[in-house]
Amino acid sequence: MTETSGHRKIIIGCDHAAYRLKEILKNAMEEKGLTIIDAGTYTEASMDYPDIGKAVAGKVSSGEFERGVLLCGTGLGMSMVANKYPHVRAALCNDLFSAVMSRRHNNANILVLGGRVVGDILALEILRTWLETPFEGGRHQKRLDLFDEI
Ligand code: RB5
């Protein structure tokens, strides 16, 4: 897993349904020299995903972190929570094409994955792709600027 666009510090969080996957993705990123801040959860005990979604999305929204990763069972709940925050563009990418396009066209700053949807190897590949794919800017930036009017 290489990393090309300067975002070397990443905040990651999950609920109990994706705890195992979070550990796998965290280790993979750390092995590649990225600094990972783990916002929890730290066990497989049942918990409420909005609490972790808020912790991660809040820090991306404020600019403290350029990029974040959120995981839950489907990825749906974490996406819904994260996208309530200004300046957060959280993309649920349980496939590679979405991961590429969420970066190229949407400049997604939070990757969301469903730990009960994707296998470990696919998740690693989606994460690697998402970290390495640049935003294309241009007409896509103009469209993202329109978000601020909402
Ligand atoms: C937990 O059972 C599950 O609801 C959660 O992980 C997530 O999939 C919510 O969207």
Tab-separated table of C-alpha atoms and ligand atoms in Angstrom:
chain	number	residue	atom	x	y	z
A	1	MET	CA	0.000	0.000	0.000
A	2	THR	CA	1.622	3.206	-1.140
A	3	GLU	CA	0.370	6.671	-0.413
A	4	THR	CA	0.826	9.525	-2.804
A	5	SER	CA	-1.011	12.690	-1.913
A	6	GLY	CA	0.302	13.872	1.419
A	7	HIS	CA	-2.388	12.490	3.707
A	8	ARG	CA	-0.097	10.541	5.985
A	9	LYS	CA	-2.253	10.840	9.105
A	10	ILE	CA	-5.555	9.015	8.961
A	11	ILE	CA	-8.291	8.644	11.538
A	12	ILE	CA	-10.151	5.344	11.538
A	13	GLY	CA	-13.200	4.124	13.429
A	14	CYS	CA	-15.647	1.252	13.421
A	15	ASP	CA	-18.449	-0.375	15.356
A	16	HIS	CA	-18.431	-3.918	16.702
A	17	ALA	CA	-19.545	-5.376	13.357
A	18	ALA	CA	-16.354	-4.246	11.659
A	19	TYR	CA	-13.870	-4.332	14.532
A	20	ARG	CA	-11.957	-7.224	12.993
A	21	LEU	CA	-11.717	-5.490	9.612
A	22	LYS	CA	-10.605	-2.259	11.246
A	23	GLU	CA	-7.660	-4.026	12.832
A	24	ILE	CA	-6.663	-5.508	9.466
A	25	LEU	CA	-6.860	-2.181	7.628
A	26	LYS	CA	-5.135	-0.321	10.453
A	27	ASN	CA	-2.225	-2.761	10.487
A	28	ALA	CA	-1.871	-2.591	6.703
A	29	MET	CA	-1.684	1.204	6.760
A	30	GLU	CA	0.736	1.270	9.677
A	31	GLU	CA	2.991	-1.218	7.888
A	32	LYS	CA	3.172	1.244	5.015
A	33	GLY	CA	4.263	4.045	7.311
A	34	LEU	CA	0.991	5.924	7.655
A	35	THR	CA	0.130	7.374	11.050
A	36	ILE	CA	-3.196	5.967	12.164
A	37	ILE	CA	-5.341	7.422	14.910
A	38	ASP	CA	-7.781	4.779	16.122
A	39	ALA	CA	-11.031	6.323	17.367
A	40	GLY	CA	-12.424	2.921	18.403
A	41	THR	CA	-14.332	0.833	18.988
A	42	TYR	CA	-11.757	-1.418	20.571
A	43	THR	CA	-13.676	-4.672	21.105
A	44	GLU	CA	-16.416	-6.729	19.495
A	45	ALA	CA	-18.888	-5.756	22.222
A	46	SER	CA	-22.087	-4.327	20.778
A	47	MET	CA	-22.080	-0.528	20.658
A	48	ASP	CA	-23.760	2.386	18.878
A	49	TYR	CA	-22.030	3.300	15.606
A	50	PRO	CA	-23.081	7.004	15.621
A	51	ASP	CA	-20.725	7.652	18.537
A	52	ILE	CA	-17.713	6.575	16.494
A	53	GLY	CA	-19.029	8.135	13.301
A	54	LYS	CA	-19.240	11.462	15.106
A	55	ALA	CA	-15.706	11.160	16.485
A	56	VAL	CA	-14.180	10.529	13.059
A	57	ALA	CA	-16.360	12.797	10.905
A	58	GLY	CA	-16.061	15.664	13.374
A	59	LYS	CA	-12.284	15.660	13.087
A	60	VAL	CA	-12.375	15.532	9.291
A	61	SER	CA	-15.006	18.250	9.220
A	62	SER	CA	-12.864	20.533	11.384
A	63	GLY	CA	-9.806	19.961	9.197
A	64	GLU	CA	-7.837	18.234	11.941
A	65	PHE	CA	-7.590	15.215	9.623
A	66	GLU	CA	-7.555	15.315	5.839
A	67	ARG	CA	-8.785	11.742	5.509
A	68	GLY	CA	-10.750	9.237	7.546
A	69	VAL	CA	-11.982	5.664	7.310
A	70	LEU	CA	-15.252	4.443	8.848
A	71	LEU	CA	-16.493	0.882	9.045
A	72	CYS	CA	-19.714	-0.722	10.216
A	73	GLY	CA	-21.677	-3.812	9.216
A	74	THR	CA	-22.990	-2.459	5.912
A	75	GLY	CA	-21.293	0.927	5.836
A	76	LEU	CA	-24.718	2.553	5.573
A	77	GLY	CA	-25.106	3.869	9.098
A	78	MET	CA	-21.600	5.326	9.218
A	79	SER	CA	-22.164	7.032	5.839
A	80	MET	CA	-25.380	8.601	7.040
A	81	VAL	CA	-23.788	9.935	10.212
A	82	ALA	CA	-20.613	11.200	8.544
A	83	ASN	CA	-22.386	13.052	5.748
A	84	LYS	CA	-24.288	15.198	8.237
A	85	TYR	CA	-21.024	17.065	8.892
A	86	PRO	CA	-20.034	20.104	6.829
A	87	HIS	CA	-17.083	19.543	4.481
A	88	VAL	CA	-17.330	15.774	4.909
A	89	ARG	CA	-17.711	13.778	1.717
A	90	ALA	CA	-18.049	10.236	2.973
A	91	ALA	CA	-18.238	7.567	0.283
A	92	LEU	CA	-19.537	4.072	0.858
A	93	CYS	CA	-17.338	1.987	-1.411
A	94	ASN	CA	-17.901	-1.723	-1.224
A	95	ASP	CA	-16.471	-2.119	-4.748
A	96	LEU	CA	-13.346	-0.903	-6.530
A	97	PHE	CA	-15.056	1.244	-9.149
A	98	SER	CA	-16.782	3.293	-6.457
A	99	ALA	CA	-13.468	3.702	-4.645
A	100	VAL	CA	-11.784	5.083	-7.773
A	101	MET	CA	-14.646	7.377	-8.728
A	102	SER	CA	-15.227	8.640	-5.189
A	103	ARG	CA	-11.727	10.069	-5.350
A	104	ARG	CA	-11.570	11.175	-8.999
A	105	HIS	CA	-14.949	12.899	-9.127
A	106	ASN	CA	-16.114	13.426	-5.537
A	107	ASN	CA	-12.827	14.059	-3.714
A	108	ALA	CA	-14.175	11.838	-0.937
A	109	ASN	CA	-12.419	12.501	2.343
A	110	ILE	CA	-13.907	9.601	4.301
A	111	LEU	CA	-13.927	6.053	2.970
A	112	VAL	CA	-16.727	3.907	4.365
A	113	LEU	CA	-16.760	0.132	4.117
A	114	GLY	CA	-19.176	-2.556	5.230
A	115	GLY	CA	-17.366	-5.201	7.201
A	116	ARG	CA	-20.239	-7.635	6.638
A	117	VAL	CA	-20.298	-6.929	2.911
A	118	VAL	CA	-16.725	-7.068	1.650
A	119	GLY	CA	-14.069	-9.706	2.219
A	120	ASP	CA	-10.752	-8.776	3.803
A	121	ILE	CA	-8.716	-8.843	0.585
A	122	LEU	CA	-11.216	-6.746	-1.335
A	123	ALA	CA	-11.364	-4.272	1.542
A	124	LEU	CA	-7.572	-3.917	1.512
A	125	GLU	CA	-7.614	-3.360	-2.236
A	126	ILE	CA	-10.413	-0.787	-1.975
A	127	LEU	CA	-8.496	1.066	0.739
A	128	ARG	CA	-5.234	1.029	-1.240
A	129	THR	CA	-7.019	2.278	-4.356
A	130	TRP	CA	-8.848	4.981	-2.452
A	131	LEU	CA	-5.652	6.276	-0.849
A	132	GLU	CA	-3.754	6.333	-4.136
A	133	THR	CA	-6.343	7.800	-6.509
A	134	PRO	CA	-6.140	11.589	-6.940
A	135	PHE	CA	-9.009	14.034	-7.358
A	136	GLU	CA	-9.381	15.271	-10.937
A	137	GLY	CA	-10.535	18.777	-9.990
A	138	GLY	CA	-11.790	20.968	-12.847
A	139	ARG	CA	-15.504	20.571	-13.500
A	140	HIS	CA	-15.735	18.247	-10.514
A	141	GLN	CA	-14.459	20.938	-8.153
A	142	LYS	CA	-17.115	23.308	-9.500
A	143	ARG	CA	-19.744	20.718	-8.623
A	144	LEU	CA	-18.363	20.178	-5.148
A	145	ASP	CA	-18.402	23.939	-4.593
A	146	LEU	CA	-22.162	23.783	-5.082
A	147	PHE	CA	-22.383	21.643	-1.929
A	148	ASP	CA	-21.621	24.755	0.099
A	149	GLU	CA	-24.885	26.309	-1.074
A	150	ILE	CA	-26.952	23.473	0.371
B	1	RB5	C1	-24.914	-3.317	13.688
B	1	RB5	O1	-25.693	-4.434	13.927
B	1	RB5	C2	-25.243	-2.717	12.342
B	1	RB5	O2	-26.528	-2.190	12.350
B	1	RB5	C3	-24.230	-1.660	11.971
B	1	RB5	O3	-22.972	-2.215	11.960
B	1	RB5	C4	-24.383	-1.008	10.603
B	1	RB5	O4	-24.479	-1.943	9.605
B	1	RB5	C5	-25.374	0.077	10.513
B	1	RB5	O5	-25.600	0.675	9.463
